[in-house]
Coordinates of C-alpha atoms in Angstrom, one line a residue:
M13 CA 15.5 68.3 -55.1
A14 CA 13.1 68.3 -52.1
K15 CA 10.9 65.7 -53.8
R16 CA 14.0 63.6 -54.5
G17 CA 15.1 63.9 -50.9
E18 CA 11.6 62.9 -49.7
N19 CA 11.7 59.8 -51.9
T20 CA 15.1 58.9 -50.4
V21 CA 13.7 59.2 -46.9
K22 CA 10.7 57.0 -47.7
K23 CA 13.0 54.4 -49.3
H24 CA 15.2 54.5 -46.2
Q25 CA 12.1 54.0 -44.0
V26 CA 11.0 51.0 -45.9
M27 CA 14.4 49.5 -45.6
Q28 CA 14.2 50.0 -41.9
V29 CA 10.7 48.5 -41.6
L30 CA 11.6 45.2 -43.3
P31 CA 14.4 44.2 -40.8
A32 CA 12.2 45.2 -37.9
G33 CA 9.5 42.9 -39.0
A34 CA 11.9 40.0 -39.5
W35 CA 13.3 40.7 -36.1
G36 CA 9.8 40.6 -34.6
I37 CA 9.2 37.1 -36.1
K38 CA 12.5 35.9 -34.9
S39 CA 11.8 37.3 -31.4
S40 CA 8.4 35.7 -31.3
F41 CA 9.9 32.3 -32.3
R42 CA 12.4 32.6 -29.5
S43 CA 9.7 33.5 -27.0
L44 CA 7.7 30.5 -28.1
V45 CA 10.6 28.2 -27.6
A46 CA 11.2 29.8 -24.2
L47 CA 7.6 29.3 -23.2
L48 CA 7.7 25.7 -24.5
F49 CA 10.8 25.0 -22.5
A50 CA 9.3 26.6 -19.4
F51 CA 6.1 24.5 -19.8
L52 CA 8.2 21.3 -20.1
V53 CA 10.1 22.2 -16.9
V54 CA 6.9 22.9 -15.0
A55 CA 5.3 19.7 -16.3
A56 CA 8.3 17.6 -15.1
I57 CA 8.2 19.2 -11.7
Y58 CA 4.4 18.6 -11.6
L59 CA 4.8 15.0 -12.4
R60 CA 7.5 14.6 -9.8
Q61 CA 5.5 16.3 -7.2
S62 CA 2.1 14.7 -8.0
N63 CA 2.9 11.6 -5.9
E64 CA 3.9 13.8 -2.9
Q65 CA 0.7 15.9 -3.3
V66 CA -1.5 12.8 -3.3
L67 CA 0.3 11.4 -0.3
Q68 CA 0.1 14.6 1.6
H69 CA -3.6 15.0 0.7
A70 CA -4.3 11.5 1.9
N71 CA -2.3 12.1 5.0
G72 CA -4.5 15.1 5.7
R73 CA -7.7 13.2 5.2
T74 CA -7.1 9.9 6.9
H75 CA -6.5 10.9 10.5
D76 CA -9.9 12.5 11.2
A77 CA -11.1 9.8 13.6
I78 CA -8.0 10.1 15.8
S79 CA -7.3 13.7 15.6
S80 CA -9.0 14.9 18.8
G81 CA -5.6 15.8 20.1
G82 CA -4.7 17.6 16.9
C83 CA -2.2 14.9 15.8
N84 CA -1.7 13.3 12.4
L85 CA -0.1 9.9 13.0
F86 CA 0.9 9.6 9.4
S87 CA 3.1 12.7 9.2
G88 CA 6.5 12.3 11.0
K89 CA 9.9 10.8 10.7
W90 CA 11.8 7.7 11.5
V91 CA 14.1 7.8 14.5
Y92 CA 16.8 5.3 15.3
D93 CA 15.9 3.6 18.7
N94 CA 17.8 0.5 19.7
K95 CA 16.7 0.7 23.3
S96 CA 13.0 0.2 22.9
Y97 CA 12.9 -1.6 19.5
P98 CA 12.3 -4.1 18.1
L99 CA 9.0 -4.9 19.9
Y100 CA 9.8 -8.6 19.6
K101 CA 12.6 -10.8 18.4
E102 CA 12.4 -12.7 15.1
R103 CA 13.5 -16.1 16.5
E104 CA 11.0 -15.9 19.4
C105 CA 7.9 -15.4 17.2
T106 CA 6.2 -18.8 17.1
F107 CA 4.6 -18.3 13.7
M108 CA 7.2 -16.3 11.9
S109 CA 7.2 -16.8 8.1
D110 CA 10.4 -17.8 6.3
Q111 CA 9.5 -15.3 3.6
L112 CA 9.9 -12.5 6.1
A113 CA 12.6 -13.9 8.5
C114 CA 15.5 -11.9 7.1
E115 CA 17.9 -12.4 10.0
K116 CA 17.4 -16.2 9.8
F117 CA 18.3 -16.2 6.1
G118 CA 21.5 -14.4 6.5
R119 CA 20.9 -10.7 6.8
K120 CA 23.7 -9.2 8.9
D121 CA 22.8 -5.5 9.1
L122 CA 19.9 -5.6 11.6
N123 CA 19.4 -1.8 11.9
Y124 CA 16.1 -2.2 10.0
Q125 CA 14.7 -3.5 13.3
F126 CA 15.5 -0.5 15.4
W127 CA 13.7 2.4 13.7
R128 CA 10.8 4.0 15.5
W129 CA 8.1 6.2 13.8
Q130 CA 7.8 9.6 15.5
P131 CA 4.8 11.7 14.5
H132 CA 5.5 15.4 14.3
Q133 CA 2.9 16.5 16.9
C134 CA 2.5 13.7 19.3
D135 CA 3.7 10.2 20.4
L136 CA 2.4 7.0 19.0
P137 CA 0.8 4.9 21.7
R138 CA 3.2 2.1 22.8
F139 CA 1.8 -1.2 21.7
N140 CA 0.4 -3.3 24.6
A141 CA -0.4 -6.9 23.6
T142 CA -2.6 -7.5 26.6
A143 CA -4.6 -4.4 26.1
L144 CA -5.2 -5.4 22.4
L145 CA -6.2 -8.9 23.4
E146 CA -8.7 -7.6 25.9
R147 CA -10.3 -5.4 23.2
L148 CA -10.4 -8.6 21.0
R149 CA -12.0 -10.8 23.7
N150 CA -14.8 -12.8 22.1
K151 CA -14.2 -11.2 18.8
R152 CA -12.9 -11.9 15.2
L153 CA -10.3 -9.6 13.6
V154 CA -9.8 -10.5 10.0
F155 CA -7.3 -9.2 7.4
V156 CA -8.6 -9.6 3.9
G157 CA -6.3 -9.1 0.9
D158 CA -3.0 -10.1 -0.6
S159 CA 0.4 -11.1 0.7
L160 CA 1.1 -7.6 2.1
N161 CA -1.9 -8.0 4.3
R162 CA -0.6 -11.4 5.2
N163 CA 2.7 -9.7 6.0
Q164 CA 0.8 -7.4 8.4
W165 CA -1.2 -10.3 9.9
I166 CA 2.0 -12.2 10.8
S167 CA 3.4 -9.0 12.3
I168 CA 0.4 -8.6 14.6
I169 CA 0.6 -12.2 15.6
C170 CA 4.2 -11.8 16.5
L171 CA 3.3 -8.7 18.5
V172 CA 0.9 -10.6 20.7
D173 CA 2.6 -13.9 20.7
S174 CA 4.7 -13.5 23.8
A175 CA 1.7 -12.4 25.9
I176 CA 0.0 -15.8 25.3
P177 CA 1.3 -19.1 26.9
P178 CA 2.0 -21.9 24.3
A179 CA -0.9 -24.0 25.5
F180 CA -3.4 -21.1 25.0
K181 CA -2.7 -20.3 21.3
S182 CA -3.2 -22.2 18.1
M183 CA -2.9 -21.8 14.3
H184 CA -5.2 -23.4 11.8
N185 CA -5.1 -23.2 8.0
N186 CA -8.0 -24.1 5.8
G187 CA -7.6 -23.1 2.2
S188 CA -7.8 -19.4 1.9
I189 CA -8.4 -18.7 5.5
N190 CA -5.7 -18.8 8.3
V191 CA -6.8 -18.5 11.9
F192 CA -4.7 -17.7 14.9
K193 CA -6.6 -18.2 18.2
A194 CA -5.9 -16.8 21.6
K195 CA -7.9 -19.3 23.6
E196 CA -8.0 -17.6 26.9
Y197 CA -9.6 -14.5 25.2
N198 CA -11.7 -16.5 22.8
A199 CA -10.3 -14.2 20.2
T200 CA -9.2 -14.9 16.6
I201 CA -6.8 -12.9 14.4
E202 CA -7.3 -14.2 10.9
F203 CA -6.1 -13.7 7.3
Y204 CA -8.2 -14.4 4.3
W205 CA -6.5 -14.7 0.9
S206 CA -8.3 -12.5 -1.6
P207 CA -5.7 -10.5 -3.5
L208 CA -8.2 -8.6 -5.7
L209 CA -11.0 -8.6 -3.2
V210 CA -13.4 -9.7 -5.9
E211 CA -13.3 -13.2 -7.5
S212 CA -10.4 -13.9 -9.8
N213 CA -8.4 -16.8 -11.3
S214 CA -5.7 -15.9 -8.7
D215 CA -7.8 -16.9 -5.7
D216 CA -6.0 -20.1 -5.0
P217 CA -3.8 -19.4 -1.9
V218 CA -0.9 -21.5 -3.3
N219 CA -1.2 -21.7 -7.1
H220 CA -2.2 -18.1 -8.0
R221 CA 0.5 -17.0 -10.4
V222 CA -1.2 -17.1 -13.8
P223 CA -0.1 -15.6 -17.1
D224 CA -3.5 -14.1 -18.0
R225 CA -5.2 -12.6 -15.0
I226 CA -9.0 -12.6 -15.1
V227 CA -11.4 -11.0 -12.6
R228 CA -15.1 -11.1 -12.0
V229 CA -15.5 -7.5 -10.9
E230 CA -19.2 -7.9 -9.9
A231 CA -18.6 -11.1 -7.8
I232 CA -17.5 -11.1 -4.2
E233 CA -19.8 -13.3 -2.2
K234 CA -17.6 -16.4 -2.5
H235 CA -15.0 -14.6 -0.4
A236 CA -17.2 -12.3 1.7
R237 CA -19.3 -15.1 3.2
H238 CA -16.1 -16.1 5.2
W239 CA -15.8 -12.8 6.9
T240 CA -19.4 -11.5 7.1
D241 CA -19.6 -11.7 10.9
A242 CA -16.2 -10.3 11.7
D243 CA -15.9 -7.6 14.4
I244 CA -12.9 -5.9 12.8
L245 CA -12.1 -6.0 9.1
I246 CA -8.8 -4.8 7.6
F247 CA -8.8 -4.8 3.8
N248 CA -6.1 -4.1 1.2
T249 CA -5.7 -4.6 -2.6
Y250 CA -3.2 -3.0 -4.9
L251 CA -0.2 -5.2 -5.7
W252 CA -2.1 -7.6 -8.0
W253 CA -3.6 -4.7 -10.0
R254 CA -0.3 -3.3 -11.3
R255 CA -0.8 -3.6 -15.0
R256 CA -2.2 -1.5 -17.8
Q257 CA -5.3 -3.5 -18.3
M258 CA -7.1 -6.7 -17.1
K259 CA -9.5 -9.2 -18.6
V260 CA -13.0 -9.0 -17.0
L261 CA -15.4 -12.0 -17.0
W262 CA -19.1 -11.7 -16.8
G263 CA -20.0 -15.3 -16.1
S264 CA -18.5 -18.0 -13.9
F265 CA -15.1 -19.7 -13.7
E266 CA -17.0 -23.0 -13.6
S267 CA -18.4 -22.4 -17.1
P268 CA -15.9 -19.9 -18.7
E269 CA -16.9 -20.8 -22.2
D270 CA -20.4 -19.3 -21.5
G271 CA -19.1 -16.1 -20.2
I272 CA -18.5 -12.7 -21.7
Y273 CA -15.0 -11.3 -21.6
K274 CA -13.8 -7.8 -22.0
T275 CA -10.5 -6.1 -21.5
V276 CA -10.7 -3.1 -19.2
K277 CA -7.9 -0.6 -18.6
L278 CA -6.6 0.6 -15.2
P279 CA -7.7 2.3 -13.1
R280 CA -11.3 1.8 -14.3
V281 CA -11.3 -2.0 -13.7
Y282 CA -9.9 -1.3 -10.2
E283 CA -12.7 1.2 -9.5
M284 CA -15.3 -1.4 -10.7
A285 CA -14.0 -3.9 -8.2
L286 CA -13.9 -1.4 -5.3
Q287 CA -17.5 -0.4 -6.1
T288 CA -18.6 -4.1 -5.9
W289 CA -16.8 -4.3 -2.5
A290 CA -18.4 -1.1 -1.3
R291 CA -21.9 -2.3 -2.3
W292 CA -21.3 -5.5 -0.3
L293 CA -20.3 -3.5 2.8
E294 CA -23.4 -1.3 2.6
V295 CA -25.7 -4.3 2.5
H296 CA -24.0 -6.7 4.9
V297 CA -22.0 -4.9 7.5
N298 CA -23.5 -4.4 10.9
R299 CA -22.7 -0.7 11.4
N300 CA -23.2 -1.0 15.2
K301 CA -20.7 -3.8 15.5
T302 CA -18.0 -3.9 12.9
L303 CA -14.9 -1.6 12.6
L304 CA -13.7 -1.2 9.0
F305 CA -10.2 -0.3 7.8
F306 CA -8.6 -0.1 4.5
M307 CA -4.8 -0.1 4.2
S308 CA -3.4 2.2 1.6
M309 CA -0.9 0.9 -0.9
S310 CA 2.4 -0.4 0.4
P311 CA 5.1 1.1 -1.8
T312 CA 7.5 -1.2 -3.7
H313 CA 11.1 -0.4 -4.4
E314 CA 11.7 -2.5 -7.4
S315 CA 12.8 0.0 -10.1
G316 CA 16.2 1.6 -10.6
E317 CA 18.8 0.4 -8.1
N318 CA 15.9 -1.4 -6.2
C319 CA 16.3 -2.3 -2.5
Y320 CA 19.3 -4.7 -2.7
G321 CA 22.2 -3.4 -0.6
E322 CA 20.2 -0.6 1.1
T323 CA 20.9 -0.2 4.8
E324 CA 19.4 3.2 5.7
P325 CA 15.9 4.8 5.4
V326 CA 15.4 7.8 3.1
M327 CA 15.6 10.8 5.3
K328 CA 14.2 13.5 2.9
E329 CA 10.8 14.4 4.2
G330 CA 8.1 14.2 1.6
Y331 CA 10.1 11.7 -0.4
A332 CA 7.9 9.9 -3.0
G333 CA 9.2 7.0 -5.0
D334 CA 7.7 5.6 -8.1
G335 CA 6.4 2.4 -6.5
V336 CA 2.9 3.7 -5.9
S337 CA 0.1 4.8 -8.1
P338 CA -1.5 8.2 -7.3
R339 CA -4.5 7.4 -9.6
M340 CA -5.3 4.2 -7.7
M341 CA -5.0 5.9 -4.4
R342 CA -7.4 8.6 -5.6
A343 CA -9.8 5.8 -6.7
V344 CA -9.8 4.3 -3.1
E345 CA -10.3 7.7 -1.6
S346 CA -13.2 8.4 -3.9
V347 CA -15.0 5.1 -3.0
L348 CA -14.4 5.6 0.7
G349 CA -15.7 9.1 0.4
E350 CA -18.9 7.9 -1.3
L351 CA -19.4 5.3 1.5
K352 CA -19.0 8.0 4.2
T353 CA -21.7 10.1 2.6
R354 CA -24.0 7.1 2.8
G355 CA -23.3 6.7 6.5
L356 CA -20.6 3.9 6.4
N357 CA -17.2 4.8 7.6
V358 CA -14.2 2.8 6.4
Q359 CA -11.1 4.3 8.0
M360 CA -8.1 4.4 5.6
I361 CA -4.8 3.8 7.3
N362 CA -2.3 5.7 5.1
I363 CA 0.9 3.6 5.3
T364 CA 2.2 4.8 1.9
Q365 CA 4.4 7.8 2.7
L366 CA 5.8 6.5 5.9
S367 CA 6.7 3.1 4.3
D368 CA 8.2 4.7 1.2
Y369 CA 11.0 6.1 3.4
R370 CA 12.0 2.5 4.3
K371 CA 13.7 1.3 1.2
E372 CA 16.1 -0.8 3.3
G373 CA 13.3 -2.7 5.1
H374 CA 12.5 -5.3 2.4
P375 CA 13.8 -8.9 2.5
S376 CA 15.8 -8.4 -0.6
I377 CA 17.7 -11.8 -1.0
Y378 CA 17.4 -12.7 2.7
R379 CA 14.5 -15.0 2.7
K380 CA 13.5 -18.6 1.8
H381 CA 13.5 -19.2 -1.9
W382 CA 11.0 -21.7 -3.1
E383 CA 12.3 -21.4 -6.7
T384 CA 15.7 -22.4 -7.9
I385 CA 18.2 -19.5 -8.1
T386 CA 20.2 -19.7 -11.3
Q387 CA 23.9 -18.9 -11.6
Q388 CA 23.0 -15.9 -13.7
Q389 CA 20.8 -14.6 -10.9
L390 CA 23.5 -15.2 -8.3
S391 CA 25.9 -13.1 -10.3
N392 CA 23.4 -10.2 -10.0
P393 CA 21.4 -10.4 -6.8
K394 CA 19.2 -7.4 -7.7
T395 CA 17.4 -9.7 -10.2
F396 CA 15.9 -11.9 -7.5
S397 CA 15.6 -9.4 -4.6
D398 CA 12.2 -9.2 -2.9
C399 CA 11.5 -5.4 -2.8
I400 CA 7.8 -5.8 -2.2
H401 CA 7.3 -7.5 1.2
W402 CA 8.9 -6.4 4.5
C403 CA 11.3 -8.0 7.0
L404 CA 10.0 -8.7 10.4
P405 CA 10.4 -7.2 12.9
G406 CA 10.1 -4.1 10.8
V407 CA 7.8 -1.7 9.0
P408 CA 4.5 -3.7 9.3
D409 CA 4.8 -3.5 13.1
L410 CA 4.2 0.2 12.7
W411 CA 1.2 -0.4 10.6
N412 CA -0.2 -2.4 13.5
Q413 CA 0.8 0.1 16.1
I414 CA -1.4 2.7 14.2
L415 CA -4.2 0.1 13.8
Y416 CA -3.9 -0.5 17.6
A417 CA -4.2 3.2 18.3
Y418 CA -7.4 3.4 16.2
I419 CA -8.9 0.3 17.8
L420 CA -8.2 1.8 21.3
Q421 CA -9.8 5.1 20.4
L422 CA -12.7 4.1 18.1
N423 CA -13.9 0.9 19.8
P424 CA -17.6 1.3 19.3
I425 CA -18.0 -2.4 19.5
T426 CA -20.4 -3.6 22.2
E427 CA -19.0 -5.9 24.7

């Protein structure tokens, strides 16, 4: 009887063990699913925050040269100020562009003109046109890049325009280069069209929209010879690189059939072009004369609801939209960092975060349209809204206020 009872107990124990093992497998599966779910949530949050981290990191690195007072000009908020802004009136700017003259082309909500950038720890120096022109006396200031650098160039011309009598200023266009001259100061403020910095088949200042973009990533001299002797150089390049890959030409556009072509993915091809630009600076720039700046990427607001109908800035601090590329920003930072270790300082002006707040600051539909607008487009204005460039007066005026602050403080240029 005892033996029989012992067998009964063992049988019962076996019966208990089997369900416990099955439960353990089921529990492990549930734990695995929970871990996977947690991983996906964390990954989503990481991807969402990656833009913010890159922008904050850049904000922390790009104000070194102007931080003697402990102030980061790029960290702040937009404050409505209709008493001291705008800094000029659209209709009074002699050389305003119809692409940027939003009020002229029917925009009724003009609040985009009245926002002032307020850094958290200090006040941005008030723009003084005469003070800037004095700093530019007998000098060349040249913007080099794409239409967003042209946007900024027009802004700075509008900012100094009223300080110069009509007889003492002029504008001259010659192909890729546009020259504004303040005659009394013997100063020029210029823009050179070079949207990818290096040579490309988009270098024509008028006919540059091509279906198959090609770059010569190792060729820059054709452009650079026009701004070698400039005293202040402000570069940008981002907008025209926004694609997965690009065709690279080793050869010349004059004899394309003799060249070697290779498709290179982003951001590698972007890095190659930046390195060519950096090598040119190292060899040709007079370090005792020339101030060098690089404008970070200007954010676009094209996706989703885009900018059409927007009337207010984004007020959430740290907001990061999807109109920028953190990978490309890191590429710029890396190249500028390498230059600095070799004794050449190119100051990045980080306009990305502060501009991203200003979704309402784009021309949208309020601009001159060189192309015919179809009835289908008219029925849905979002389809032809310009959510890339900026109305003037507007956001680029701030970019120039920050540039002005740097020029006032750095100014190692010999008189």
